[in-house]
Every structure is written in C-alpha cells, then in structure tokens.
C-alpha atoms as a printed R data frame, in Angstrom:
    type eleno elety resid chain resno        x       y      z
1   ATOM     1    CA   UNK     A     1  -99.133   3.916 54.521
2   ATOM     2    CA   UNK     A     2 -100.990   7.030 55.756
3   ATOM     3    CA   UNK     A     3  -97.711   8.833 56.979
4   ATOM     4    CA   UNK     A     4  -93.965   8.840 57.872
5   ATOM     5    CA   UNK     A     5  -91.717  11.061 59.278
6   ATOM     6    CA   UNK     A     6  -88.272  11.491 57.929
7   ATOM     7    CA   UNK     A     7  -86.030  11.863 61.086
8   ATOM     8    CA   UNK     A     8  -82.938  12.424 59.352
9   ATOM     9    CA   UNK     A     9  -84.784  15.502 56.826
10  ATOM    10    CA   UNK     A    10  -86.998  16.635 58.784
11  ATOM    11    CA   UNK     A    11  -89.854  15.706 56.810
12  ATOM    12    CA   UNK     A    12  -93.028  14.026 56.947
13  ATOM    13    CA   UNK     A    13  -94.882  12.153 54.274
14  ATOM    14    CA   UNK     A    14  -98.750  12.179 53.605
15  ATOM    15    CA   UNK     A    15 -101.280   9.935 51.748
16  ATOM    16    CA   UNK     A    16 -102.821  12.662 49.748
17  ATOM    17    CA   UNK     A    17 -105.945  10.432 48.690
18  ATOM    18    CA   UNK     A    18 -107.187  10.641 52.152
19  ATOM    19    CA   UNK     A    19 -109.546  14.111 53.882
20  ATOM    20    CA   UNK     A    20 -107.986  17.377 54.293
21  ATOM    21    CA   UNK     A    21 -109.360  16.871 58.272
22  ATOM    22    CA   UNK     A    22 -107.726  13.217 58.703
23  ATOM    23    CA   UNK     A    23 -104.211  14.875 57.403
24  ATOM    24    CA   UNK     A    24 -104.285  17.153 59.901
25  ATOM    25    CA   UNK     A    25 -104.126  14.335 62.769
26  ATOM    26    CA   UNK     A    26 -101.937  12.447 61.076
27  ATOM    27    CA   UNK     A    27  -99.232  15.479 60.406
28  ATOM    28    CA   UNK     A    28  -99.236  15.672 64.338
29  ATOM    29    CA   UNK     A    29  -99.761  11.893 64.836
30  ATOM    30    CA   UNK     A    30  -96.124  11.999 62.921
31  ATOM    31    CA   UNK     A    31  -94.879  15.262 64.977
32  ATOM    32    CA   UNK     A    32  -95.711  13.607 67.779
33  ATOM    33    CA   UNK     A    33  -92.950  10.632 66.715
34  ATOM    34    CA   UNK     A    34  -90.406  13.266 66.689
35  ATOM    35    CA   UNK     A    35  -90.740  15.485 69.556
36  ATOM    36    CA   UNK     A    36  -91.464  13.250 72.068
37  ATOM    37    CA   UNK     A    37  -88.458  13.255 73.950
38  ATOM    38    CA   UNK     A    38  -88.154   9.326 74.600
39  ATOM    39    CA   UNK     A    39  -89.270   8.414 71.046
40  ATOM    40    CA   UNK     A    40  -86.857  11.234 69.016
41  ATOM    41    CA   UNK     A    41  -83.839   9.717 70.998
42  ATOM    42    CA   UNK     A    42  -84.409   6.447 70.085
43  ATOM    43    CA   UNK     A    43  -85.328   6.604 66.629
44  ATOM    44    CA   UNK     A    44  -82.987   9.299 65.602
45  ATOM    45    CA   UNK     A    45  -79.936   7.811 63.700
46  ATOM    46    CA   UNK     A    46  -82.140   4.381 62.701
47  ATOM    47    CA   UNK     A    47  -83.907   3.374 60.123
48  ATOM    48    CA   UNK     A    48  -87.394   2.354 60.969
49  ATOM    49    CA   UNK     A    49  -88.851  -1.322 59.824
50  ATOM    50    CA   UNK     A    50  -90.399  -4.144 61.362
51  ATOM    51    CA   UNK     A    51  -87.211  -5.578 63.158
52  ATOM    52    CA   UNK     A    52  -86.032  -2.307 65.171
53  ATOM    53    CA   UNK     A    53  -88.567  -2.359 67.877
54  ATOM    54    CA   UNK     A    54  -90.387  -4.723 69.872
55  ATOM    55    CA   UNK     A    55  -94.070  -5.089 68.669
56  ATOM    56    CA   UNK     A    56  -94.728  -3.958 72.568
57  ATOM    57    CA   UNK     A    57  -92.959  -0.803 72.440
58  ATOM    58    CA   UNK     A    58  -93.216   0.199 69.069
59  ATOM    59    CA   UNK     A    59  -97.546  -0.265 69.455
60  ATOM    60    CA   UNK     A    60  -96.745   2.068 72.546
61  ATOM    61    CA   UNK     A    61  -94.815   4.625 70.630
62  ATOM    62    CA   UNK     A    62  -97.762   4.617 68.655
63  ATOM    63    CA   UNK     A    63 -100.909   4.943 71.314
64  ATOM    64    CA   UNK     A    64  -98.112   7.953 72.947
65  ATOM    65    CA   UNK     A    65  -97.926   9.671 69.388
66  ATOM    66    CA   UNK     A    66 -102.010   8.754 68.942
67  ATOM    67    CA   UNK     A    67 -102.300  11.110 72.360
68  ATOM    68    CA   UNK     A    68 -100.158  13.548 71.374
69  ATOM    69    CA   UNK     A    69 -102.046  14.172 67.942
70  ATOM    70    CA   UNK     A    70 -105.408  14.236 70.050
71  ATOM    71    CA   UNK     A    71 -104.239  16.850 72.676
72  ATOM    72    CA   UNK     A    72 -102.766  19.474 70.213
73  ATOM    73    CA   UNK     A    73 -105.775  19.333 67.364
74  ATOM    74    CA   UNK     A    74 -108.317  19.690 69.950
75  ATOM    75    CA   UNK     A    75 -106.232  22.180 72.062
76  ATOM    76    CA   UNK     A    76 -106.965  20.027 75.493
77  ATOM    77    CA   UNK     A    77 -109.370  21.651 77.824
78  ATOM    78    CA   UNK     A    78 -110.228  24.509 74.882
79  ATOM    79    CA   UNK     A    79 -112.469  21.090 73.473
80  ATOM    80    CA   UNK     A    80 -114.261  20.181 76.751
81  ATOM    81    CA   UNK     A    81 -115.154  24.275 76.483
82  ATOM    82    CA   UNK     A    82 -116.534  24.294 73.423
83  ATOM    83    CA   UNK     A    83 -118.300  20.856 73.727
84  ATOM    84    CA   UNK     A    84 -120.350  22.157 76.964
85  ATOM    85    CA   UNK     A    85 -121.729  25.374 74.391
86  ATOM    86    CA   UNK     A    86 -123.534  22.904 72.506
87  ATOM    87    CA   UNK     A    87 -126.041  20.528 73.217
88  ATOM    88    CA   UNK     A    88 -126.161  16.593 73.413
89  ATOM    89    CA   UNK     A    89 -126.322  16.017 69.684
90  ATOM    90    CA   UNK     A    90 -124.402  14.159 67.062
91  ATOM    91    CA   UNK     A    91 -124.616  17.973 65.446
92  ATOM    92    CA   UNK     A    92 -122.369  19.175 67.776
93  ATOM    93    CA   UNK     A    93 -119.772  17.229 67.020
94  ATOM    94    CA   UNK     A    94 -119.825  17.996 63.442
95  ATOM    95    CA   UNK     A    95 -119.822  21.576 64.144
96  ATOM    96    CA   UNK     A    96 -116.632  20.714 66.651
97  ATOM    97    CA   UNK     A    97 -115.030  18.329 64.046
98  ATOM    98    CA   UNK     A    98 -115.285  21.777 61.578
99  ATOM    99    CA   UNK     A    99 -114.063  24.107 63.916
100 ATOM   100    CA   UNK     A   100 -111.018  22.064 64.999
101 ATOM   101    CA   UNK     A   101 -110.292  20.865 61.816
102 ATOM   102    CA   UNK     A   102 -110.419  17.171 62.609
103 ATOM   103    CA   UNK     A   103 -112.434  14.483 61.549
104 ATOM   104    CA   UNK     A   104 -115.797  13.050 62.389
105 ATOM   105    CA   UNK     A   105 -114.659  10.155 63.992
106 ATOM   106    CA   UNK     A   106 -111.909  12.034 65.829
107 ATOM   107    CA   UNK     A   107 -113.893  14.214 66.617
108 ATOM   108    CA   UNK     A   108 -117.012  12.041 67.939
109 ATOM   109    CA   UNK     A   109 -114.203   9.445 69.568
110 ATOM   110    CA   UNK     A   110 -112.916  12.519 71.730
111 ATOM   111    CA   UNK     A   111 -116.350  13.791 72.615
112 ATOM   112    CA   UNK     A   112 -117.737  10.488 73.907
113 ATOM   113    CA   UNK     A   113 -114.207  10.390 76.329
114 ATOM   114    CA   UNK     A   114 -114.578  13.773 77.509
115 ATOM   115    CA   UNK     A   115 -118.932  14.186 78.089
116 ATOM   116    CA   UNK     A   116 -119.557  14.244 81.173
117 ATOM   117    CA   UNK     A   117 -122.993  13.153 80.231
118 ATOM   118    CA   UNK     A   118 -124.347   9.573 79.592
119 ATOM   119    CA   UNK     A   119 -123.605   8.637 75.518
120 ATOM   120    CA   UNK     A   120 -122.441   6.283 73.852
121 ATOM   121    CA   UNK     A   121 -120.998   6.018 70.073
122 ATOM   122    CA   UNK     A   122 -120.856   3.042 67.280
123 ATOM   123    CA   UNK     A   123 -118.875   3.529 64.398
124 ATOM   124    CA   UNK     A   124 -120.305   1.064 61.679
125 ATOM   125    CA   UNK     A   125 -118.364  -0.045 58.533
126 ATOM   126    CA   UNK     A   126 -120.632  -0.037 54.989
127 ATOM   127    CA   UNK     A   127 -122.460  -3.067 54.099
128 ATOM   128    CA   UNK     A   128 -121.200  -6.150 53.830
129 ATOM   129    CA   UNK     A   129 -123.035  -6.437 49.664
130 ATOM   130    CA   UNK     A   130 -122.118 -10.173 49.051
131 ATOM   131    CA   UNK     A   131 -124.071 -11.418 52.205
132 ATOM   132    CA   UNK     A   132 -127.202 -13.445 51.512
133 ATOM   133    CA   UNK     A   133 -128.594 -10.922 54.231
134 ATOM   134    CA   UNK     A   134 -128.086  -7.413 54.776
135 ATOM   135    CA   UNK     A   135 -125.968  -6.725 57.945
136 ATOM   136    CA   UNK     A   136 -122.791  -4.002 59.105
137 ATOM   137    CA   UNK     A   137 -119.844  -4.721 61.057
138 ATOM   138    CA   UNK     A   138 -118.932  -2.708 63.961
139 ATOM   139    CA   UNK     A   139 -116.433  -1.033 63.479
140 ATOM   140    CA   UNK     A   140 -115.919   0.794 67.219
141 ATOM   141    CA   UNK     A   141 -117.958   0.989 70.462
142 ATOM   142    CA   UNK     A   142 -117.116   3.744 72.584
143 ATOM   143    CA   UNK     A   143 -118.563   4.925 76.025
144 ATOM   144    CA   UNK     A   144 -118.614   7.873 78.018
145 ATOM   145    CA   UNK     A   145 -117.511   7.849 81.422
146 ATOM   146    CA   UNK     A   146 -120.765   8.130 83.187
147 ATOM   147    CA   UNK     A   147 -122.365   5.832 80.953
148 ATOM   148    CA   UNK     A   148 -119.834   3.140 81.839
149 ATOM   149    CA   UNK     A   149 -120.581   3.676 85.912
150 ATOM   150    CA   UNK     A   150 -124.251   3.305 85.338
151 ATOM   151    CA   UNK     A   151 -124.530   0.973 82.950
152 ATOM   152    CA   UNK     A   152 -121.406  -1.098 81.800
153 ATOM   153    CA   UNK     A   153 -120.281  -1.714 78.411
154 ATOM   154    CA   UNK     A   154 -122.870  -2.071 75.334
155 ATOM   155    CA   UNK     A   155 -122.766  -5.624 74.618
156 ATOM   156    CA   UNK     A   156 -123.276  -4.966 71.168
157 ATOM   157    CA   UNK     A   157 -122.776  -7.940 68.630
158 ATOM   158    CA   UNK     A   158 -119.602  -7.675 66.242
159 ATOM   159    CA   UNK     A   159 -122.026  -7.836 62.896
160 ATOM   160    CA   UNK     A   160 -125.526  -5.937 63.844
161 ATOM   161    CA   UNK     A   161 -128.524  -6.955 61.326
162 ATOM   162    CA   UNK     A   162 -131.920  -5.334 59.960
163 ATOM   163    CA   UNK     A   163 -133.062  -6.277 64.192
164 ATOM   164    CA   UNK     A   164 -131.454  -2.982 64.717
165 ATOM   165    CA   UNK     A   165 -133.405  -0.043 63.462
166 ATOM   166    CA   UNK     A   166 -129.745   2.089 63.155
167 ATOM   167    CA   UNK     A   167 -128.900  -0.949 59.971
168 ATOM   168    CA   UNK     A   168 -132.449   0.015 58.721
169 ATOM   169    CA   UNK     A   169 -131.522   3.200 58.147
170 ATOM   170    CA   UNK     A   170 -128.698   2.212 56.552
171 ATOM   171    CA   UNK     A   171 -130.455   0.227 54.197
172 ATOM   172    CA   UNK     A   172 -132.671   3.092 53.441
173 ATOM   173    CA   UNK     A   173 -129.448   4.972 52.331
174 ATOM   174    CA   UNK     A   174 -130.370   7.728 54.982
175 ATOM   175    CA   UNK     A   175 -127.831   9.923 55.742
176 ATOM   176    CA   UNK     A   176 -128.567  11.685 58.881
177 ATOM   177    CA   UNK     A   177 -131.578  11.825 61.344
178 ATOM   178    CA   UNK     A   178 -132.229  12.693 65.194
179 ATOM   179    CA   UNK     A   179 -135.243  10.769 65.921
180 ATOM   180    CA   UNK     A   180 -134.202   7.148 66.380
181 ATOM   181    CA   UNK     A   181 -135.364   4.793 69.036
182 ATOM   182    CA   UNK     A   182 -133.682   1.719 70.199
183 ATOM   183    CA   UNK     A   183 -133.187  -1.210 73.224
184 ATOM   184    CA   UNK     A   184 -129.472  -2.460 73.856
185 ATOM   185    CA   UNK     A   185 -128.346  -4.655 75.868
186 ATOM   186    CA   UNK     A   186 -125.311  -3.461 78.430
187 ATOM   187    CA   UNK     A   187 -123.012  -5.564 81.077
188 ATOM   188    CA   UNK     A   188 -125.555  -4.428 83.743
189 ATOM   189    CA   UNK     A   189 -128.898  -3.802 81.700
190 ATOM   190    CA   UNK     A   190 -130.620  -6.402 79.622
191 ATOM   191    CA   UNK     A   191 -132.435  -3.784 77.595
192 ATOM   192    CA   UNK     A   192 -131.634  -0.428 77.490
193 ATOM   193    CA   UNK     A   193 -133.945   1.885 76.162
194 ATOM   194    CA   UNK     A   194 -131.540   4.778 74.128
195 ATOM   195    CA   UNK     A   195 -132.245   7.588 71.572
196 ATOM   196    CA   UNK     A   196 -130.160   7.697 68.628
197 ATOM   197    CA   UNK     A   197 -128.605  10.372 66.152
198 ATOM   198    CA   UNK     A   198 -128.025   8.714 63.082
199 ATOM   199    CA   UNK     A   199 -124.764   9.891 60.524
200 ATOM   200    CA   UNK     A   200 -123.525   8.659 57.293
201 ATOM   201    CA   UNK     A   201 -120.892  10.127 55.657
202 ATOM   202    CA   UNK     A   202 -120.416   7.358 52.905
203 ATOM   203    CA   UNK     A   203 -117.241   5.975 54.846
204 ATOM   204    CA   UNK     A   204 -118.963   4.542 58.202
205 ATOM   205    CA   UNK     A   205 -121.936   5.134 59.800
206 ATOM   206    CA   UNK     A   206 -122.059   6.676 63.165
207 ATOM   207    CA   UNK     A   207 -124.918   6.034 65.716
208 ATOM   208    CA   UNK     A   208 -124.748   8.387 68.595
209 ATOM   209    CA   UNK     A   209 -126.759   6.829 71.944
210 ATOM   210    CA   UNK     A   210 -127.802   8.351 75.046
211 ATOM   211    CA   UNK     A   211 -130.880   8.105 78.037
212 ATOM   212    CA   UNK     A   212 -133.953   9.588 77.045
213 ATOM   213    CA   UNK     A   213 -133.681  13.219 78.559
214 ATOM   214    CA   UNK     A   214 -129.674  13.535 78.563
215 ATOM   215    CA   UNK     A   215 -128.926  16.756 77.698
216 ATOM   216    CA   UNK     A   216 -126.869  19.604 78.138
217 ATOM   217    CA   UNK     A   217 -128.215  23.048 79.133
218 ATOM   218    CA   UNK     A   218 -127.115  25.215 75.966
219 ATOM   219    CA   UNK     A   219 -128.939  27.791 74.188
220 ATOM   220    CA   UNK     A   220 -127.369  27.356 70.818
221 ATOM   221    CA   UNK     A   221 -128.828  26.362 68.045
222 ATOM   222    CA   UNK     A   222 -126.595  24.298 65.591
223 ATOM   223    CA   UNK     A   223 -128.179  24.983 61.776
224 ATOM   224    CA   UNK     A   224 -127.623  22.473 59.132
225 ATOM   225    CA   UNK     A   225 -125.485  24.161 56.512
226 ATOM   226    CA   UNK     A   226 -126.878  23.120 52.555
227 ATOM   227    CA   UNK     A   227 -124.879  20.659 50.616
228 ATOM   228    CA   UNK     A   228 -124.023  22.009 47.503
C-alpha cells in the first residue's frame, strides 16, 4: 500500500519508506481520488475494498487519478516549456525530475510522451542474481510520438541479455554514461541503429534511445552536480 485517502477525514495516508519525489505523485495521485467530481460522488459515504467497484471502473478511476497526478506535478504545458530549454539528453530529465519535484521515471515517462523529437525510453528492473546467466527484465518501453510514426514500436524482448550492450553496462555496475551505441529491432525496422544515455539509480535502470543526430537546439549546458 503506497497510499489512501480517507474520504470521510479528509486525510491521506503515505508509505514513508518510499522517495520524498515519488510521495509527491502519489499525495496528488490520492487528491486526484477526491476531487474528481465523478469519483468523490461515488466513493464518498463507502468504504473502499475489492467488492465495491467493478475491476473495469475502479482500474479507470485509477488511470483518471494517474492523469490527474501527472498534469498538476508537472504544471501541464509549463513541462513541455521547460523540456524544449534543454537538450535531447537523459540529463535533462534529471534536471526536470529536480525541478518539479517528481521522480525519474515520472519524470522520463512524461518526457518521452510529450518530445516532439524521435526517443525512446526502457525502464529495466535489477538483475535477475539466481539466473545461470546474467540478464534484466524490462520493466517499461515507452515511445515518443514521432518515433512511433517513423518507426513503430521497439520490439524489444521481455528479458534482454549481455547481446545488449545497455545489460553490459549493467553488469559493469556503471551508473550513468552518454556514449552508448546500439541496433534494435522496431515493427517497421529490422535494425535500428540508436544512441543511448545510460542511468542507474540502484532501483531500475533507464536507457534513453534516439536517431543519431536528434537533438534539440538549446544552449544550456546541464552540469553534473557531485555526489556527496
């Protein structure tokens, strides 16, 4: 249980174990459950378990609240302004995920949806360490609009192994890079060649894809700050 709203008190409930940033979407995740005018009249006066909705709506109530929390931590078009500052780089949406007080992969799911550039994002789960070989699950694919018209959907495999130079690095234990090479295969394009950005932040692994010479015109420069 990450949250729950108290309809009745007025409250809402937090896993404290989990980031300061992932709180923050899932306070409005839970806001979002009680101002939304359809979802506030229905729940208000019930309790809330696994019999008093259908799976159906009650997985819609959820994507609707889901949107909600999206749109109000990342201020809606405010976002899309700040993203086109920076340029094409899995730094930039670090430097958005601190600014907006989200998460990474909030942050990086959000970006890929609104670029209007060509990129592309895996989010890969740590290593599976009882497997006779080394080898991550995927944990989400995402793609930006414009690389879905040109080139489809990655057909990525659901466990990636040490064939893919982004589960190398893993192995290596790095933790982030902006040099990476690699072919994938798409709905359209039997082998795409992509550069990578490669991030670890010891929960998932994020690989950041895009066309060679994607970019976005921006003259900032996005400094790494020192880990203490």
């Amino acid at each position: 249980m990450l949250g729950l709203i108290d309809f009745r008190h007025r409250k809402i409930y937090l896993d404290q174990t989990v980031s300061a940033n992932r709180q923050n979407f899932i306070k409005l995740h839970e806001v979002g459950h009680g101002v939304l005018p359809r979802q506030r009249h229905l729940r208000e006066g019930y309790g809330d378990d696994e019999f008093t909705l259908e799976p159906e709506i009650d997985e819609q109530f959820e994507r609707e609240a889901n949107h909600f929390a999206s749109a109000a931590l990342f201020q809606l078009d405010h976002f899309q302004h700040e993203m086109m500052r920076l340029p094409l780089a899995f730094s930039a949406v670090r430097a958005l995920a601190e600014k907006f007080g989200a998460s990474i992969q909030a942050t990086a799911r959000r970006y890929v949806a609104k670029c209007p550039k060509r990129c592309a994002l895996l989010v890969l789960h740590p290593p599976t360490e009882d497997s006779e070989s080394f080898a991550v699950a995927v944990r989400n694919c995402f793609e930006s609009p414009a690389f879905l018209a040109d080139f489809g959907q990655l057909a990525i495999p659901a466990v990636c192994d040490l064939h893919f130079r982004f589960v190398q690095d893993i192995r290596h234990k790095r933790r982030m890079h902006e040099a990476g090479i690699v072919s994938l295969a798409t709905e359209r394009v039997p082998s795409l060649k992509l550069d990578y950005h490669f991030f670890n932040n010891s929960y998932n692994s994020f690989v950041f894809l895009f066309p060679p010479g994607e970019a976005i015109a921006s003259r900032v420069t996005i400094l790494e700050r020192a880990r203490r």
